[in-house]
Short mmCIF file of C-alpha atoms in Angstrom, two decimals:
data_model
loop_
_atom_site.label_atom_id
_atom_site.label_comp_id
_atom_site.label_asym_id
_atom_site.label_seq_id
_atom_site.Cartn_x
_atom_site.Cartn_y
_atom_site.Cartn_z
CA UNK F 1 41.43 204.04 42.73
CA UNK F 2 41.39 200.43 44.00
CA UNK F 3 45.02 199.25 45.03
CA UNK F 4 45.36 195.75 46.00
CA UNK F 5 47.80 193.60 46.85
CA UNK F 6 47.99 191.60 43.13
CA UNK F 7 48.77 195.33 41.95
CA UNK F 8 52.74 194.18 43.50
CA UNK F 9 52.85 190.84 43.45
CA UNK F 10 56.58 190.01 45.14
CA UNK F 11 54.90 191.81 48.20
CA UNK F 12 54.65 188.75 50.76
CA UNK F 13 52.84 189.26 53.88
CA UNK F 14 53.91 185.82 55.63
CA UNK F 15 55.12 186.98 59.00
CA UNK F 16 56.27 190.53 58.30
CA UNK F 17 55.55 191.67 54.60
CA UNK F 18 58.53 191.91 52.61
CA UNK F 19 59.40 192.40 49.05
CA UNK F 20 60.40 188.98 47.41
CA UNK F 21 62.61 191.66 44.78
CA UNK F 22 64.19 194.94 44.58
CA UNK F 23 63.45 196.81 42.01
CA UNK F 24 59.70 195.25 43.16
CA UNK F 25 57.18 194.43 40.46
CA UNK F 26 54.20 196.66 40.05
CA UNK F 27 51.45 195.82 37.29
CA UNK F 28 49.10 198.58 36.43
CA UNK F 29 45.59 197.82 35.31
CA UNK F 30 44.37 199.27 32.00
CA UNK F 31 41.65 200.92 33.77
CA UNK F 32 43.79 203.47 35.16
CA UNK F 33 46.04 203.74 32.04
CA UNK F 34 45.66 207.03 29.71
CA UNK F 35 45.94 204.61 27.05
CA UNK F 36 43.67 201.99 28.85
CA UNK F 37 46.87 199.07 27.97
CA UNK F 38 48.33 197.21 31.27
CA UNK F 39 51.48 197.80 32.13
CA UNK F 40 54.31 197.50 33.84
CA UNK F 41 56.65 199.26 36.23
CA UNK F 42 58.78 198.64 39.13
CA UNK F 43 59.62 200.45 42.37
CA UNK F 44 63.23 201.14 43.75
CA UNK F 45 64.67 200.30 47.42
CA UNK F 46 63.73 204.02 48.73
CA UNK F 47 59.67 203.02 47.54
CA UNK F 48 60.16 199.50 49.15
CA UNK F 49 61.15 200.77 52.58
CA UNK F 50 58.57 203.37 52.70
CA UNK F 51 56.04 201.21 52.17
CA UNK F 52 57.27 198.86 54.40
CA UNK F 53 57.09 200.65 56.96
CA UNK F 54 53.60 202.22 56.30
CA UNK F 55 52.36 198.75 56.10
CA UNK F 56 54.02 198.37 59.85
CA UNK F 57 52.48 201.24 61.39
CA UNK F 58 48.92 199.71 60.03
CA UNK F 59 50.12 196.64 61.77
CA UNK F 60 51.14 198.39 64.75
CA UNK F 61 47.46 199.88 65.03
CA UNK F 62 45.99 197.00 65.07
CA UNK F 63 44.97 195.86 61.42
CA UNK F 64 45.24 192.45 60.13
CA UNK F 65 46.77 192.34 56.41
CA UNK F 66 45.32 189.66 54.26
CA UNK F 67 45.30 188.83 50.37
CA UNK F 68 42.13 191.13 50.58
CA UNK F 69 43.43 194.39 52.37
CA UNK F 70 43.93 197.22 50.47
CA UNK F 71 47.38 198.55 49.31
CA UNK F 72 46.59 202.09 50.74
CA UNK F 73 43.57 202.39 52.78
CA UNK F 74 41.18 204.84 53.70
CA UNK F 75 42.24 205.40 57.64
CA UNK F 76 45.44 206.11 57.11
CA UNK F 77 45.22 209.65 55.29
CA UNK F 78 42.25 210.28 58.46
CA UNK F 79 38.46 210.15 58.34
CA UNK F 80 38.04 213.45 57.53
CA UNK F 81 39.00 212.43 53.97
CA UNK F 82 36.44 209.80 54.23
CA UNK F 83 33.35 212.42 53.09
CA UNK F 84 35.72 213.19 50.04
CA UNK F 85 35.81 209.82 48.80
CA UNK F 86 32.47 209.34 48.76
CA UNK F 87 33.09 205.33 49.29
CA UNK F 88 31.47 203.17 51.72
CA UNK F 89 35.07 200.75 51.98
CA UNK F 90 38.31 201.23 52.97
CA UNK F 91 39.49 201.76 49.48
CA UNK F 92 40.94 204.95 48.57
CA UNK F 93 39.39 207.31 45.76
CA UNK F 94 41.93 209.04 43.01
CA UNK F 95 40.39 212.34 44.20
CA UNK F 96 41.01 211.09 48.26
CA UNK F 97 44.66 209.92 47.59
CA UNK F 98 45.63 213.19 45.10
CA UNK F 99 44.21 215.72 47.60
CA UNK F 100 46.58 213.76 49.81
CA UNK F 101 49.53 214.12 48.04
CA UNK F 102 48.98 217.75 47.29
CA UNK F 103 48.96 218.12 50.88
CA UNK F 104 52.00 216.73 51.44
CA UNK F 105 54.03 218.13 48.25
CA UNK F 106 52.86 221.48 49.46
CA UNK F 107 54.17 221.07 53.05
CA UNK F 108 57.58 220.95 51.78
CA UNK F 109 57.71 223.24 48.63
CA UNK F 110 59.18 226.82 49.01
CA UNK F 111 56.99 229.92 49.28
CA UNK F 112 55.71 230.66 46.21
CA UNK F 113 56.36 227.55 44.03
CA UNK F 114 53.51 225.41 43.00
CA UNK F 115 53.12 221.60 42.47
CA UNK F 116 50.46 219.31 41.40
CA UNK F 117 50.76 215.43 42.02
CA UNK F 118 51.64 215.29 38.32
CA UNK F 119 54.99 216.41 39.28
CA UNK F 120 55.82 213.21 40.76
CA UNK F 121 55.56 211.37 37.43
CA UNK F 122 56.69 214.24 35.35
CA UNK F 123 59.99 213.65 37.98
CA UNK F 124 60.50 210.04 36.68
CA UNK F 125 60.24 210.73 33.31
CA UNK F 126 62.90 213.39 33.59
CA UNK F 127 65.03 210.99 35.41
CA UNK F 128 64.88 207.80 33.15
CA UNK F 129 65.11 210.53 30.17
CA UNK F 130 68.67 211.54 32.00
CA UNK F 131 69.35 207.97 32.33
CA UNK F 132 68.96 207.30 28.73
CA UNK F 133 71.33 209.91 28.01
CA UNK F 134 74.31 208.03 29.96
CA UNK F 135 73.08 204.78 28.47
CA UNK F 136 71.55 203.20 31.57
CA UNK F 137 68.24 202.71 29.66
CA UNK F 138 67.23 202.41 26.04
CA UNK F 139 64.12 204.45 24.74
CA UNK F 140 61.57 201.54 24.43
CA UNK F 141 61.97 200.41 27.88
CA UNK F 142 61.88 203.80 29.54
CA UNK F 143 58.59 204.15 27.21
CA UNK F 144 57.18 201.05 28.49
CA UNK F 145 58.35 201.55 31.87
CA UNK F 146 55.92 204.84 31.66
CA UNK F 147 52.95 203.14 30.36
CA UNK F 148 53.33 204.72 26.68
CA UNK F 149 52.25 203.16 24.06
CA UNK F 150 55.02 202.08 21.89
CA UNK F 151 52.66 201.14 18.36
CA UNK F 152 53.56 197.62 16.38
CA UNK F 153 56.62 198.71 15.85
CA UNK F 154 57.64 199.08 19.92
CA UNK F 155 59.91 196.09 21.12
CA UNK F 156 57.74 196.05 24.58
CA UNK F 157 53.95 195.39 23.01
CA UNK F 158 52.18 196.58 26.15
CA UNK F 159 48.74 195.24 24.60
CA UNK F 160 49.92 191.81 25.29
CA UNK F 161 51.15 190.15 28.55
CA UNK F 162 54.85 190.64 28.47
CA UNK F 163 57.01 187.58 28.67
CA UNK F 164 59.10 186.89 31.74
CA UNK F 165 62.34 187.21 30.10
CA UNK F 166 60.81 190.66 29.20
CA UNK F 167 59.83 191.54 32.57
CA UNK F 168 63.23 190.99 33.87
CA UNK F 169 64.79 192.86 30.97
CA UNK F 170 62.97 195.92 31.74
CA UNK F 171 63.81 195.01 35.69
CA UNK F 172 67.51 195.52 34.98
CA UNK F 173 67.34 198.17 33.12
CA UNK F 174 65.13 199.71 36.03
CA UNK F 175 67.97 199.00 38.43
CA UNK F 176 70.43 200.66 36.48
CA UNK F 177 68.59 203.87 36.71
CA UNK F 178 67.49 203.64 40.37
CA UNK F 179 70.43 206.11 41.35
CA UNK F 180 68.44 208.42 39.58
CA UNK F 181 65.28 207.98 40.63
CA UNK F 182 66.05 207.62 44.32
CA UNK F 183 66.46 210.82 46.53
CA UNK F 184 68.55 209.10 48.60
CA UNK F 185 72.09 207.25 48.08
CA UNK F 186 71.73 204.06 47.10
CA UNK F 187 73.49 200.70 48.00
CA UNK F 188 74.92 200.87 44.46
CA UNK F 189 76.19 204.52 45.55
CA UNK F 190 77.95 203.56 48.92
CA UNK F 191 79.38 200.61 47.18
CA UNK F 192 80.77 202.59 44.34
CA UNK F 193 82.36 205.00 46.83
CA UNK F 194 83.62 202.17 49.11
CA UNK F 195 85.26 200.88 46.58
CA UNK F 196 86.93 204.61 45.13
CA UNK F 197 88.04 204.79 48.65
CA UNK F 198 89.25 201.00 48.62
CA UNK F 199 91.17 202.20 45.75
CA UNK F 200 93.05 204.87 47.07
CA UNK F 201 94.15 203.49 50.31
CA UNK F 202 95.88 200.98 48.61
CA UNK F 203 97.31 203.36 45.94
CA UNK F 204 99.22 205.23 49.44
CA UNK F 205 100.64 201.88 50.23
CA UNK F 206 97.73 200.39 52.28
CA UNK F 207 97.95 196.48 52.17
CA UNK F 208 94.98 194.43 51.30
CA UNK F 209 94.96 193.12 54.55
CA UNK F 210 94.95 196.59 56.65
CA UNK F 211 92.20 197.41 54.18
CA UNK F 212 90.10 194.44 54.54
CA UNK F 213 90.11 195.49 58.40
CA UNK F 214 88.36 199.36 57.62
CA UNK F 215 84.09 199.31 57.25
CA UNK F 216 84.88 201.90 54.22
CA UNK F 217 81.25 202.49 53.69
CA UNK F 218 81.04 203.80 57.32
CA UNK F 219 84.22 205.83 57.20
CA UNK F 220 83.61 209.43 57.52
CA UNK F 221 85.33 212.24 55.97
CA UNK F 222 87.42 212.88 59.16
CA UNK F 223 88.44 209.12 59.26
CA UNK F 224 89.79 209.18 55.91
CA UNK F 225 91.88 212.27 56.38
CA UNK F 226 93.61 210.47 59.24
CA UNK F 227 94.22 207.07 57.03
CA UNK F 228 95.65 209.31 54.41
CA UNK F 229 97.33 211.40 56.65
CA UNK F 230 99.51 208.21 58.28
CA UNK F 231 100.81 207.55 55.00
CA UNK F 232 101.02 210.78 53.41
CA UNK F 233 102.13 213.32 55.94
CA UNK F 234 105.98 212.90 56.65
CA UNK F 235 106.90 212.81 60.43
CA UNK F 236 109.11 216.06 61.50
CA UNK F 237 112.19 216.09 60.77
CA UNK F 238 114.33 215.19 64.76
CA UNK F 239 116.61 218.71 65.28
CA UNK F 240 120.08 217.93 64.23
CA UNK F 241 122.56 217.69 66.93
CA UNK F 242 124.41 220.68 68.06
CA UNK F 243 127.52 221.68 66.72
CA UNK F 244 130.44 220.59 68.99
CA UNK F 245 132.17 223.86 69.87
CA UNK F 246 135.51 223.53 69.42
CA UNK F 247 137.87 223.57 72.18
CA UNK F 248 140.00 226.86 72.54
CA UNK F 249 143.53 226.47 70.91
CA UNK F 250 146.14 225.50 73.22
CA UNK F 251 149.21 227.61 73.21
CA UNK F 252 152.27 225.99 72.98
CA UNK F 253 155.53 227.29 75.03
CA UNK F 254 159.44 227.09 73.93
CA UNK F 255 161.04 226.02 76.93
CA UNK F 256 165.07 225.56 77.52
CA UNK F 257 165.99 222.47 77.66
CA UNK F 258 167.44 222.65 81.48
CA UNK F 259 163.10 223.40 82.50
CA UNK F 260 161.73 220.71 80.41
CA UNK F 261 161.59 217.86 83.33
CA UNK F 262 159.57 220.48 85.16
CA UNK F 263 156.64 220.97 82.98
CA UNK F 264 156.62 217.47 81.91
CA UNK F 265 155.95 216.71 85.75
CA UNK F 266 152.91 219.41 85.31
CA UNK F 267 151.38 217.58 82.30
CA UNK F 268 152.97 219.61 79.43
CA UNK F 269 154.10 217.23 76.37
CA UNK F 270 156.78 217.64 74.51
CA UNK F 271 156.13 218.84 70.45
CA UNK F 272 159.64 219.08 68.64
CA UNK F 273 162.92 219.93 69.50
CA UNK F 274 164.39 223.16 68.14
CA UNK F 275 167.45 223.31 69.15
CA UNK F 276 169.89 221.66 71.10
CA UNK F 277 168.59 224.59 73.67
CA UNK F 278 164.68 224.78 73.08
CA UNK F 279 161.75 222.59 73.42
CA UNK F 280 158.93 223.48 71.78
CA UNK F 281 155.70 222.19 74.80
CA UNK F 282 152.48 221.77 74.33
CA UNK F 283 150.03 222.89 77.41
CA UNK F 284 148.62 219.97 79.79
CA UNK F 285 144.76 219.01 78.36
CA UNK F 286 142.06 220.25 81.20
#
């Protein structure tokens, strides 16, 4: 299994290699087709980054990549796979690279459950087939996509080199289904939830501008809870003020008329007359 650099072709390796695209372009020889037709696929953000950073920790060893490296070399799954490969380069064998996976696949699988490297491919089929279903992806493209051979009447002829225009139709409709391929959230993901979120601050009475001034991919749960919380939660109500208590009734006092200058000199006022006799008082206030 010979991979070389022309296998991805927006792979640049001027200064630190880098993917020219995302979904990245990866054209698969006939020779290691079922159907012996070349093909081609592409390879989402998650792919890109991992082997970005494989390609960095062959850098980091030591190795010079050139044109003429190989995609996946030889040292990097160990010399003890070296005697399985049964090569004298540093290109990898399908036997080398498929005991490697199985190695890996079985470090993380649950006791008892059993995968072959197949699984990996049976995994995007299942995927793209899901993606058809919510219209992401029409049957001949996830067909070609795959490598399957669509007959004369298939819209993608994969026994002829496909036309640019072609190749970026299937590239879009790749990218649509790259949530489902991916295993973890994608930039279309956070964005989508950014903007939910975006969309619900301002339906609490957010402004645009207080919005504009939160990093709502970066807001966690908690964060949110307080946004919503400011505009949501009503402030306790303050206690109401007491009750005045009322001040005890004052008695009032009939008083003859000869005593009258002596409780007006002590404060008491003077209500109605009764009589040409009685005064009716009313008590000085404390």
């Amino acid at each position: 299994m010979v991979s070389r650099w022309g296998t991805v072709p927006e792979l640049t390796l001027k200064g630190e290699p880098a993917f020219k695209r995302i979904p990245f372009l990866i054209v698969v020889a006939g020779t290691r087709s079922k159907n012996r037709l070349d093909y081609v696929t592409f390879g989402t953000q998650e792919l890109a980054e991992a082997v970005l950073a494989y390609l960095a920790d062959r850098q980091s060893r030591g190795e010079k990549l050139t044109p003429a490296s190989p995609l996946v070399n030889l040292s990097a799954f160990a010399s003890a796979n070296y005697n399985h490969a049964r090569v004298k380069s540093d290109f990898i064998t399908t036997t080398v690279i498929t005991r490697g996976l199985r190695n890996a696949i079985a470090k993380v699988l649950p006791e008892g459950v059993e995968w072959r490297p197949y699984v990996l491919r049976a995994y995007c089929s299942t995927q793209l087939w899901a993606a058809g279903n919510h219209g992401k992806i029409d049957r001949d493209a996830r067909e070609a996509i795959l490598g399957h051979d669509l007959g004369v009447s298939g819209r993608y002829n994969l026994s002829k080199r496909l036309h640019p225009e072609m190749v970026e139709e299937l590239r879009a409709a790749y990218a649509r289904c790259e949530g489902y391929l991916s295993t973890v959230p994608t930039r279309d993901d956070a964005q989508g939830a950014a903007n939910a979120t975006r969309m619900l601050l301002l339906g609490i009475k957010y402004t645009e501008e207080e919005v504009a001034r939160i990093d709502l991919e970066k807001l966690s749960t908690e964060g949110l809870q307080e946004l919503v919380a400011k505009k949501l939660v009503k402030p306790a109500l303050a206690p109401p003020p007491p009750t005045p208590v009322p001040s005890p009734a004052r008695k009032h006092k009939v008083v003859k008329t000869g005593e009258v200058a002596r409780y007006l000199d002590a404060g008491w006022v003077p209500v109605m007359k009764l009589s040409e006799k009685e005064v009716v008082l009313s008590p000085p206030v404390a």
